[in-house]
Structure formats: structure tokens, C-alpha cells
Amino acid sequence: MLTHRHTQGDGVVAVRDGAVAIAGRPILRGIDLDVRRGEFVALLGPNGSGKSTLIRALTGLRPTAGGSVSLFGTPLAKFHDWPRVGFVPQRPSAASGVPTSVWEVVASGRLTRRRLFRPLLRHDRAAIRDALDVVGLADRARDGVSTLSGGQQQRVLIARALAGEPELLFLDEPTAGVDRANQEALADALGLLSRRGATIILVAHELGPLEPLVDRVVMMRDGRIVYDGPPAGRDHAHPDHGHHHDAPRPDHLPQVSGPLDSPGAR
Amino acid sequence: MPLVDALLIDLLGLPFMQRALLAAVFTGVAAPVVGAYLVQRRLALMGDGIGHVAVTGVALGLLTGTSPIWAAVIVAGLGAITIELIRAQGRTGGDLALALLFYGGIAGGVLITGIAGQSPQVLHEYLFGSISTLSTHDVAVTLGLAAVVLLVGLGLLPQLFAVAHDGEFAQVAGLNVRLYNIVVAVIAAITVTVAMRTVGLLLVSALMVVPVATAQQLTNSFRTTLIAAMALGTGASVGGLLLSAWASYHARISPGPTIVLLALACFVLTWPLGAWLRRRRRLLTPFPDSEPATHEVADGHPHTHSDDCGHPAIPHGDHVDYVHDGHRHAPHGSHYDEH
């Protein structure tokens, strides 16, 4: 295993000419991306630019229409080493239809490393406690998730991904709708993980307190990568200046609710 | 009352009553297990959808002269998988898929029963239950199927919980989400068939969902909700059966509706308690630790607050604020500050 890793080098994520289509419409085109071990990458871009779609393609949630995606040197189709990957999806809340404790949500992240019909072992519990410590919610473990604030719930979702002790962590808009104090708590957690050697790829609208952690910014626009390099303010002008003032972009798929609708005519 | 007790003990000595009790216990334990996963995914009505589809299964059993239970298991299972696939496919959402199967199932069932030359009265015992007419074979099938539901529903709890809580996360964690969703659909179909003879196809879902709804008034974790719901489900089905048996000396009382109404009564009694506890919890949550911008003294405050003055004392930083009439009053020397 070790020699194998040596031959594949430090590449954690590799995309060659990646393309994703949704319902036949090409969304992502010509994506080339290499992420090395330990990098902290931010995917930026306006709404509808394909940031989340790219994350979903990298995690196998969205099939690619062309090109190749590999994780840890293995093509995605043959990749089964999911315990090495953590994922924080974009969700409005960590709650569901039945009351759930913070501990239970975080413990479900440990499933990647548990066998069927086997209870939580001591090291599983230790990993769950550590994940809660990292996001600063150890004292809320027994509380119901729905009693937490939105920002705290986001941190619970991050702890859930951490419980599986991933080497590669994908986060889809972890800072969306989260206040400054919680963004800072989140940045502390991600900084700690990064120092422990994890590779982090996150989608964000604005970096905020995450900015000092980011090694590399990948800017997307209309399904293509338009910038890939160091974050703004270090040695480049802000590549994304003023994107909030852009005209609203159409979403990936035009709304067609009936066969006689003409898309876009509203 | 001693007469009543004697009657009840007599009843318990009757073999049909013992069979009914066994079926009630197993149905009551197993149904809320599946119900918890359905409620977790906000698909509380799925049991109803499957129940309606099972009507067609029962009718097919009557038409072909085979056991209605097994025909119902198979048809309800196929229906449940169909609901799951429609839900997973499009953005249509689960509710529309459920609605379509509701109508197809019940219309098909009534139509086929007619073709089979049976009167709609035959369907009645499946629609509303007939727990007192169970044969030994029926009871054995009920126990076997309920055991399967419990084994799968509790044995795979971590996986089923994760998939129902957040399917995308579970998929990236390497779980076969579609397979687990189908597992839930199939055990839901089995539960519907198990409960068919106890409470009837039209009331099946109540035994799955109502105990969960009751339990979650007072719980804050999935595991305690599940355990409490299983206890409540068993209590309701056994209690409802005994209640109807006892009352049947006075009036014609069917066990199925009695069980469901007893479960609902538990909910009605628990809900105000849950609402009060939630309100209290919200009220007594400490205020964020921030100093008010200005020092504002509450004027004209003859009342003296204390630990037992009746006004909620809520922690605020290093002191407490007394809450009354829309104000937060913090003791400051001989007066109160507006916080």
C-alpha cells in the first residue's frame, strides 16, 4: 500500500477535461484540477457557476459526462476507500423529522469505519468526542440538534464528517447563513484540521475568517474554471471583484414545468 | 368492579384472546420501529400509501384463492419499492407518488374483489382489522414477520438512521443508499401486512406514526424516541385490545379503532406537556453575555424580585435578569436596571 502511494505521488484529487451534464445540458466543461495532499482550496464563484456541481462530481454524487476524475490516484468508478473522504453537504439544518441528539448526528459520521452489526467501540467513541471538541460543541453532545443555532448546526455537520477521520474533506458552502462568531469557530476547526495534514476543498461565497487559511483559490464562472492560484490580496488583484453586482445569472436548468412552456419567458 | 376483573380473566383464558394478545404485542412493538424511520424522512403517510396498495394484494389473494396475507406482502412490497423509486427519481416528491398509489391501490382492490365474486364485506375485515378471528397459523405468520421487522429495523439502526437523516452524506460515506431505502420500504410493507389483521389496512399507519409523534414530544434523541415509541405502541395495542374486549360486554366495540384511538389519546395527553416543556426551555435559556449599551434604571419599581417571587430569573453573564411584562430587570444596588 505504501509503495503504491509513493508511485502515485501527492495527488489527492485529479480531474482531466471533466464535464458534467444535468438533464442533457452541459454544465461543467473542460475542468482540469489537481489538488495535492495538505492543500486548502476554496472554490469561489457566483451562484450558478457550478461550484457545488463540481464538489458533487468529485464526491460521486453527480456522474461525469466526460473526462476523468480520480481520488487518491484511483478513478472514481473504482474508488471504494470512502473512509478517507469526508463530506459536509449544504443543508439548511442538521435536524430531521424525529428529535436527534448532537451525539447521534456526529456518531453517524463514524459509519464509514464501522462494520455491519457492530456497536461503537472505544476508539469510535474517542473519534466522536474528538470531532465534537474540534468544533467546540463537546458540552452540547446530549442536546437535541434542533435546539442549536444555525451556525452551531453547521458545526455539528462538520463534526460528523470529522468523526470518520478523513484525509480529504469536501465542504459545500459551510459559511452560508452563518454569523461571524460561528464563522470564526468554524475557521478555527478547519485550521486545526489543516495543521493535522488534512486536504480541504470548500465551496464558499465569501471567505471571511477563512481567508488566512486558504492556500489556493479556484474561481468558477459559468461552468468553467477562470482562475486558479493564490488567494486575492496576496499577489493578485481580487479575481472576483464585484461579482455581487452582476446581473442575476440563470440557474443550471431553465424552469420548464410543462411541454408547452417557453423557457425564460416570464 | 370485581365482576369486571373476573370477566377479563375469563377472557384471557380464551384461546382466541391469547392469540389476539400475542399479535397485538408483536404488532405494537414492531410498527413504531418502521414508523420512526418514515417520520424521520418526513414520509409519515407512506404507511397509508402502502396500506392502500395492500388492498389490491388482499383482493388478488381472494381472486386466486391463495393466502391474502402473502399476496398482500408481495403486492405491498412492490408498491413500497415503486414509491421509493419514484421518490428517488424525480423532484416530484414523495407525496405525489403516494397519492397516485393510494388511488390505484384502493380502486384496484375493490374492483378485483368484485371480479373474485366476493362481497365488499370480505374486504372489511382487512380494512379495519379482525384481531379476534386470528387462526394459529395467522399468529405464527404475524410473529415471524414482526421478528423480521425488528431484526432488520434495530440491527441496521446506525445505517438506516444515517440514510434517513442525510442520504447524500450517507452515499459519500460509502453506504448503498438506494439499497437501504428499499430495505426500509420493504420492512414498511411487511409491517403493514402484519398490522393488517390487528388494526386494519386503513389504520395501519396510525400504529406506526402516532407512537413516534407522542414519544417525540418529550425526547431529544432518536434512540430514546424509538424506545419510547415501541413501549407506547405496545401499550396502545395491548391496552386497546383489552379495553375493547372488556367493553364488548356492553356494546359492539372493535379492537382496531380502539387501539388507534387509545394511541391518539396518549398523544393528546402528551402534547400539552411537550409544548409546555419546550416553551419553558426556550424561556429559561440564558441571555447572550453582552452588556447593555447604556445604564438605564427601571423607574417606579415597587416590587422586590427574589428567587421565589414567581418571575423567571434567567442567567445573563454574571447575574440574572428577572423577566416580566416584556422587561428584563437586573438587580443593581437598590434599584433595577433595564437589560
PDB file of N, CA, C and O in Angstrom, chain B residues 281-331:
ATOM      1  N   ARG B 281     -38.280  25.713  28.308  1.00  0.00           N
ATOM      2  CA  ARG B 281     -36.880  25.606  27.940  1.00  0.00           C
ATOM      3  C   ARG B 281     -36.429  26.859  27.191  1.00  0.00           C
ATOM      4  O   ARG B 281     -35.363  27.417  27.432  1.00  0.00           O
ATOM      5  N   ARG B 282     -37.318  27.294  26.275  1.00  0.00           N
ATOM      6  CA  ARG B 282     -37.000  28.484  25.480  1.00  0.00           C
ATOM      7  C   ARG B 282     -36.905  29.712  26.397  1.00  0.00           C
ATOM      8  O   ARG B 282     -36.011  30.531  26.294  1.00  0.00           O
ATOM      9  N   LEU B 283     -37.867  29.777  27.337  1.00  0.00           N
ATOM     10  CA  LEU B 283     -37.940  30.931  28.222  1.00  0.00           C
ATOM     11  C   LEU B 283     -36.717  31.016  29.129  1.00  0.00           C
ATOM     12  O   LEU B 283     -36.206  32.100  29.405  1.00  0.00           O
ATOM     13  N   LEU B 284     -36.231  29.877  29.602  1.00  0.00           N
ATOM     14  CA  LEU B 284     -35.171  29.873  30.604  1.00  0.00           C
ATOM     15  C   LEU B 284     -33.771  29.800  30.009  1.00  0.00           C
ATOM     16  O   LEU B 284     -32.796  29.698  30.733  1.00  0.00           O
ATOM     17  N   THR B 285     -33.659  29.821  28.673  1.00  0.00           N
ATOM     18  CA  THR B 285     -32.343  29.816  28.048  1.00  0.00           C
ATOM     19  C   THR B 285     -31.613  31.101  28.424  1.00  0.00           C
ATOM     20  O   THR B 285     -32.171  32.190  28.323  1.00  0.00           O
ATOM     21  N   PRO B 286     -30.342  30.993  28.887  1.00  0.00           N
ATOM     22  CA  PRO B 286     -29.605  32.202  29.285  1.00  0.00           C
ATOM     23  C   PRO B 286     -29.527  33.217  28.146  1.00  0.00           C
ATOM     24  O   PRO B 286     -29.464  32.845  26.975  1.00  0.00           O
ATOM     25  N   PHE B 287     -29.546  34.506  28.518  1.00  0.00           N
ATOM     26  CA  PHE B 287     -29.386  35.567  27.516  1.00  0.00           C
ATOM     27  C   PHE B 287     -27.926  35.638  27.094  1.00  0.00           C
ATOM     28  O   PHE B 287     -27.034  35.301  27.869  1.00  0.00           O
ATOM     29  N   PRO B 288     -27.661  36.066  25.848  1.00  0.00           N
ATOM     30  CA  PRO B 288     -26.266  36.220  25.414  1.00  0.00           C
ATOM     31  C   PRO B 288     -25.528  37.194  26.352  1.00  0.00           C
ATOM     32  O   PRO B 288     -26.103  38.179  26.819  1.00  0.00           O
ATOM     33  N   ASP B 289     -24.266  36.866  26.610  1.00  0.00           N
ATOM     34  CA  ASP B 289     -23.500  37.628  27.591  1.00  0.00           C
ATOM     35  C   ASP B 289     -22.981  38.921  26.971  1.00  0.00           C
ATOM     36  O   ASP B 289     -21.856  39.003  26.507  1.00  0.00           O
ATOM     37  N   SER B 290     -23.843  39.938  26.915  1.00  0.00           N
ATOM     38  CA  SER B 290     -23.366  41.224  26.420  1.00  0.00           C
ATOM     39  C   SER B 290     -23.946  42.331  27.299  1.00  0.00           C
ATOM     40  O   SER B 290     -25.116  42.278  27.680  1.00  0.00           O
ATOM     41  N   GLU B 291     -23.113  43.305  27.622  1.00  0.00           N
ATOM     42  CA  GLU B 291     -23.538  44.403  28.488  1.00  0.00           C
ATOM     43  C   GLU B 291     -24.445  45.348  27.705  1.00  0.00           C
ATOM     44  O   GLU B 291     -24.225  45.593  26.517  1.00  0.00           O
ATOM     45  N   PRO B 292     -25.498  45.874  28.335  1.00  0.00           N
ATOM     46  CA  PRO B 292     -26.317  46.874  27.642  1.00  0.00           C
ATOM     47  C   PRO B 292     -25.496  48.135  27.345  1.00  0.00           C
ATOM     48  O   PRO B 292     -24.553  48.458  28.079  1.00  0.00           O
ATOM     49  N   ALA B 293     -25.871  48.806  26.256  1.00  0.00           N
ATOM     50  CA  ALA B 293     -25.075  49.951  25.805  1.00  0.00           C
ATOM     51  C   ALA B 293     -25.132  51.102  26.810  1.00  0.00           C
ATOM     52  O   ALA B 293     -24.141  51.802  27.039  1.00  0.00           O
ATOM     53  N   THR B 294     -26.304  51.280  27.427  1.00  0.00           N
ATOM     54  CA  THR B 294     -26.426  52.396  28.367  1.00  0.00           C
ATOM     55  C   THR B 294     -26.944  51.898  29.709  1.00  0.00           C
ATOM     56  O   THR B 294     -27.541  50.821  29.784  1.00  0.00           O
ATOM     57  N   HIS B 295     -26.693  52.662  30.743  1.00  0.00           N
ATOM     58  CA  HIS B 295     -27.202  52.316  32.069  1.00  0.00           C
ATOM     59  C   HIS B 295     -28.568  52.950  32.237  1.00  0.00           C
ATOM     60  O   HIS B 295     -28.696  54.150  32.428  1.00  0.00           O
ATOM     61  N   GLU B 296     -29.600  52.127  32.096  1.00  0.00           N
ATOM     62  CA  GLU B 296     -30.954  52.658  32.168  1.00  0.00           C
ATOM     63  C   GLU B 296     -31.633  52.058  33.402  1.00  0.00           C
ATOM     64  O   GLU B 296     -31.724  50.840  33.544  1.00  0.00           O
ATOM     65  N   VAL B 297     -32.097  52.909  34.292  1.00  0.00           N
ATOM     66  CA  VAL B 297     -32.711  52.444  35.534  1.00  0.00           C
ATOM     67  C   VAL B 297     -34.214  52.278  35.309  1.00  0.00           C
ATOM     68  O   VAL B 297     -34.860  53.137  34.703  1.00  0.00           O
ATOM     69  N   ALA B 298     -34.736  51.113  35.770  1.00  0.00           N
ATOM     70  CA  ALA B 298     -36.184  50.905  35.686  1.00  0.00           C
ATOM     71  C   ALA B 298     -36.871  51.819  36.676  1.00  0.00           C
ATOM     72  O   ALA B 298     -36.567  51.790  37.865  1.00  0.00           O
ATOM     73  N   ASP B 299     -37.776  52.715  36.195  1.00  0.00           N
ATOM     74  CA  ASP B 299     -38.400  53.642  37.141  1.00  0.00           C
ATOM     75  C   ASP B 299     -39.699  53.078  37.696  1.00  0.00           C
ATOM     76  O   ASP B 299     -40.375  52.271  37.060  1.00  0.00           O
ATOM     77  N   GLY B 300     -40.014  53.494  38.895  1.00  0.00           N
ATOM     78  CA  GLY B 300     -41.244  53.083  39.558  1.00  0.00           C
ATOM     79  C   GLY B 300     -41.348  51.588  39.699  1.00  0.00           C
ATOM     80  O   GLY B 300     -42.193  50.969  39.059  1.00  0.00           O
ATOM     81  N   HIS B 301     -40.444  50.979  40.453  1.00  0.00           N
ATOM     82  CA  HIS B 301     -40.440  49.535  40.580  1.00  0.00           C
ATOM     83  C   HIS B 301     -40.613  49.146  42.037  1.00  0.00           C
ATOM     84  O   HIS B 301     -39.648  48.894  42.754  1.00  0.00           O
ATOM     85  N   PRO B 302     -41.877  49.142  42.524  1.00  0.00           N
ATOM     86  CA  PRO B 302     -42.115  48.844  43.947  1.00  0.00           C
ATOM     87  C   PRO B 302     -41.827  47.387  44.300  1.00  0.00           C
ATOM     88  O   PRO B 302     -41.495  47.079  45.438  1.00  0.00           O
ATOM     89  N   HIS B 303     -41.946  46.476  43.324  1.00  0.00           N
ATOM     90  CA  HIS B 303     -41.793  45.043  43.593  1.00  0.00           C
ATOM     91  C   HIS B 303     -40.324  44.692  43.833  1.00  0.00           C
ATOM     92  O   HIS B 303     -39.430  45.232  43.187  1.00  0.00           O
ATOM     93  N   THR B 304     -40.071  43.800  44.780  1.00  0.00           N
ATOM     94  CA  THR B 304     -38.710  43.317  45.014  1.00  0.00           C
ATOM     95  C   THR B 304     -38.604  41.878  44.518  1.00  0.00           C
ATOM     96  O   THR B 304     -39.330  41.000  44.970  1.00  0.00           O
ATOM     97  N   HIS B 305     -37.676  41.699  43.530  1.00  0.00           N
ATOM     98  CA  HIS B 305     -37.514  40.347  42.974  1.00  0.00           C
ATOM     99  C   HIS B 305     -36.710  39.481  43.930  1.00  0.00           C
ATOM    100  O   HIS B 305     -35.828  39.963  44.633  1.00  0.00           O
ATOM    101  N   SER B 306     -37.033  38.176  43.927  1.00  0.00           N
ATOM    102  CA  SER B 306     -36.233  37.226  44.695  1.00  0.00           C
ATOM    103  C   SER B 306     -36.346  35.867  44.003  1.00  0.00           C
ATOM    104  O   SER B 306     -37.042  35.734  42.991  1.00  0.00           O
ATOM    105  N   ASP B 307     -35.666  34.869  44.558  1.00  0.00           N
ATOM    106  CA  ASP B 307     -35.649  33.548  43.927  1.00  0.00           C
ATOM    107  C   ASP B 307     -37.049  32.975  43.754  1.00  0.00           C
ATOM    108  O   ASP B 307     -37.316  32.256  42.806  1.00  0.00           O
ATOM    109  N   ASP B 308     -37.952  33.314  44.714  1.00  0.00           N
ATOM    110  CA  ASP B 308     -39.272  32.695  44.656  1.00  0.00           C
ATOM    111  C   ASP B 308     -40.376  33.735  44.467  1.00  0.00           C
ATOM    112  O   ASP B 308     -41.497  33.567  44.944  1.00  0.00           O
ATOM    113  N   CYS B 309     -40.062  34.832  43.756  1.00  0.00           N
ATOM    114  CA  CYS B 309     -41.093  35.853  43.563  1.00  0.00           C
ATOM    115  C   CYS B 309     -42.007  35.504  42.398  1.00  0.00           C
ATOM    116  O   CYS B 309     -42.991  36.197  42.152  1.00  0.00           O
ATOM    117  N   GLY B 310     -41.693  34.421  41.654  1.00  0.00           N
ATOM    118  CA  GLY B 310     -42.585  33.998  40.573  1.00  0.00           C
ATOM    119  C   GLY B 310     -42.165  34.462  39.192  1.00  0.00           C
ATOM    120  O   GLY B 310     -42.598  33.909  38.195  1.00  0.00           O
ATOM    121  N   HIS B 311     -41.301  35.487  39.128  1.00  0.00           N
ATOM    122  CA  HIS B 311     -40.821  35.932  37.819  1.00  0.00           C
ATOM    123  C   HIS B 311     -39.606  35.104  37.415  1.00  0.00           C
ATOM    124  O   HIS B 311     -38.715  34.885  38.244  1.00  0.00           O
ATOM    125  N   PRO B 312     -39.559  34.623  36.165  1.00  0.00           N
ATOM    126  CA  PRO B 312     -38.422  33.798  35.743  1.00  0.00           C
ATOM    127  C   PRO B 312     -37.097  34.569  35.907  1.00  0.00           C
ATOM    128  O   PRO B 312     -36.994  35.716  35.489  1.00  0.00           O
ATOM    129  N   ALA B 313     -36.132  33.921  36.578  1.00  0.00           N
ATOM    130  CA  ALA B 313     -34.798  34.508  36.734  1.00  0.00           C
ATOM    131  C   ALA B 313     -33.866  33.825  35.745  1.00  0.00           C
ATOM    132  O   ALA B 313     -33.625  32.625  35.860  1.00  0.00           O
ATOM    133  N   ILE B 314     -33.410  34.575  34.750  1.00  0.00           N
ATOM    134  CA  ILE B 314     -32.671  33.955  33.642  1.00  0.00           C
ATOM    135  C   ILE B 314     -31.228  34.415  33.661  1.00  0.00           C
ATOM    136  O   ILE B 314     -30.956  35.625  33.720  1.00  0.00           O
ATOM    137  N   PRO B 315     -30.290  33.459  33.640  1.00  0.00           N
ATOM    138  CA  PRO B 315     -28.871  33.838  33.682  1.00  0.00           C
ATOM    139  C   PRO B 315     -28.504  34.793  32.550  1.00  0.00           C
ATOM    140  O   PRO B 315     -28.930  34.612  31.406  1.00  0.00           O
ATOM    141  N   HIS B 316     -27.741  35.837  32.896  1.00  0.00           N
ATOM    142  CA  HIS B 316     -27.259  36.789  31.903  1.00  0.00           C
ATOM    143  C   HIS B 316     -25.859  37.188  32.343  1.00  0.00           C
ATOM    144  O   HIS B 316     -25.708  38.004  33.265  1.00  0.00           O
ATOM    145  N   GLY B 317     -24.838  36.567  31.726  1.00  0.00           N
ATOM    146  CA  GLY B 317     -23.468  36.855  32.145  1.00  0.00           C
ATOM    147  C   GLY B 317     -23.265  36.446  33.596  1.00  0.00           C
ATOM    148  O   GLY B 317     -23.554  35.317  33.977  1.00  0.00           O
ATOM    149  N   ASP B 318     -22.832  37.413  34.452  1.00  0.00           N
ATOM    150  CA  ASP B 318     -22.504  37.072  35.842  1.00  0.00           C
ATOM    151  C   ASP B 318     -23.666  37.314  36.806  1.00  0.00           C
ATOM    152  O   ASP B 318     -23.492  37.259  38.021  1.00  0.00           O
ATOM    153  N   HIS B 319     -24.858  37.623  36.262  1.00  0.00           N
ATOM    154  CA  HIS B 319     -26.003  37.892  37.141  1.00  0.00           C
ATOM    155  C   HIS B 319     -27.258  37.251  36.524  1.00  0.00           C
ATOM    156  O   HIS B 319     -27.150  36.488  35.571  1.00  0.00           O
ATOM    157  N   VAL B 320     -28.430  37.545  37.119  1.00  0.00           N
ATOM    158  CA  VAL B 320     -29.669  37.089  36.490  1.00  0.00           C
ATOM    159  C   VAL B 320     -30.527  38.300  36.127  1.00  0.00           C
ATOM    160  O   VAL B 320     -30.444  39.348  36.759  1.00  0.00           O
ATOM    161  N   ASP B 321     -31.321  38.123  35.053  1.00  0.00           N
ATOM    162  CA  ASP B 321     -32.326  39.123  34.692  1.00  0.00           C
ATOM    163  C   ASP B 321     -33.686  38.551  35.079  1.00  0.00           C
ATOM    164  O   ASP B 321     -33.987  37.400  34.780  1.00  0.00           O
ATOM    165  N   TYR B 322     -34.515  39.371  35.777  1.00  0.00           N
ATOM    166  CA  TYR B 322     -35.886  38.941  36.069  1.00  0.00           C
ATOM    167  C   TYR B 322     -36.762  39.404  34.922  1.00  0.00           C
ATOM    168  O   TYR B 322     -36.704  40.570  34.506  1.00  0.00           O
ATOM    169  N   VAL B 323     -37.583  38.477  34.384  1.00  0.00           N
ATOM    170  CA  VAL B 323     -38.386  38.779  33.206  1.00  0.00           C
ATOM    171  C   VAL B 323     -39.836  38.979  33.607  1.00  0.00           C
ATOM    172  O   VAL B 323     -40.432  38.123  34.260  1.00  0.00           O
ATOM    173  N   HIS B 324     -40.383  40.152  33.301  1.00  0.00           N
ATOM    174  CA  HIS B 324     -41.823  40.352  33.472  1.00  0.00           C
ATOM    175  C   HIS B 324     -42.297  41.508  32.612  1.00  0.00           C
ATOM    176  O   HIS B 324     -41.577  42.476  32.369  1.00  0.00           O
ATOM    177  N   ASP B 325     -43.500  41.398  32.096  1.00  0.00           N
ATOM    178  CA  ASP B 325     -44.146  42.447  31.295  1.00  0.00           C
ATOM    179  C   ASP B 325     -43.258  42.946  30.161  1.00  0.00           C
ATOM    180  O   ASP B 325     -43.221  44.147  29.866  1.00  0.00           O
ATOM    181  N   GLY B 326     -42.530  42.066  29.532  1.00  0.00           N
ATOM    182  CA  GLY B 326     -41.699  42.463  28.397  1.00  0.00           C
ATOM    183  C   GLY B 326     -40.412  43.164  28.775  1.00  0.00           C
ATOM    184  O   GLY B 326     -39.731  43.712  27.904  1.00  0.00           O
ATOM    185  N   HIS B 327     -40.052  43.175  30.080  1.00  0.00           N
ATOM    186  CA  HIS B 327     -38.812  43.815  30.518  1.00  0.00           C
ATOM    187  C   HIS B 327     -37.842  42.777  31.052  1.00  0.00           C
ATOM    188  O   HIS B 327     -38.251  41.694  31.482  1.00  0.00           O
ATOM    189  N   ARG B 328     -36.550  43.113  31.006  1.00  0.00           N
ATOM    190  CA  ARG B 328     -35.539  42.291  31.672  1.00  0.00           C
ATOM    191  C   ARG B 328     -34.907  43.171  32.750  1.00  0.00           C
ATOM    192  O   ARG B 328     -34.192  44.112  32.433  1.00  0.00           O
ATOM    193  N   HIS B 329     -35.180  42.870  34.023  1.00  0.00           N
ATOM    194  CA  HIS B 329     -34.699  43.713  35.113  1.00  0.00           C
ATOM    195  C   HIS B 329     -33.559  43.037  35.858  1.00  0.00           C
ATOM    196  O   HIS B 329     -33.710  41.942  36.389  1.00  0.00           O
ATOM    197  N   ALA B 330     -32.409  43.697  35.869  1.00  0.00           N
ATOM    198  CA  ALA B 330     -31.237  43.174  36.571  1.00  0.00           C
ATOM    199  C   ALA B 330     -31.046  43.965  37.863  1.00  0.00           C
ATOM    200  O   ALA B 330     -31.042  45.201  37.842  1.00  0.00           O
ATOM    201  N   PRO B 331     -30.915  43.276  39.022  1.00  0.00           N
ATOM    202  CA  PRO B 331     -30.701  43.992  40.278  1.00  0.00           C
ATOM    203  C   PRO B 331     -29.392  44.780  40.226  1.00  0.00           C
ATOM    204  O   PRO B 331     -28.376  44.272  39.745  1.00  0.00           O
TER     205      PRO B 331
END
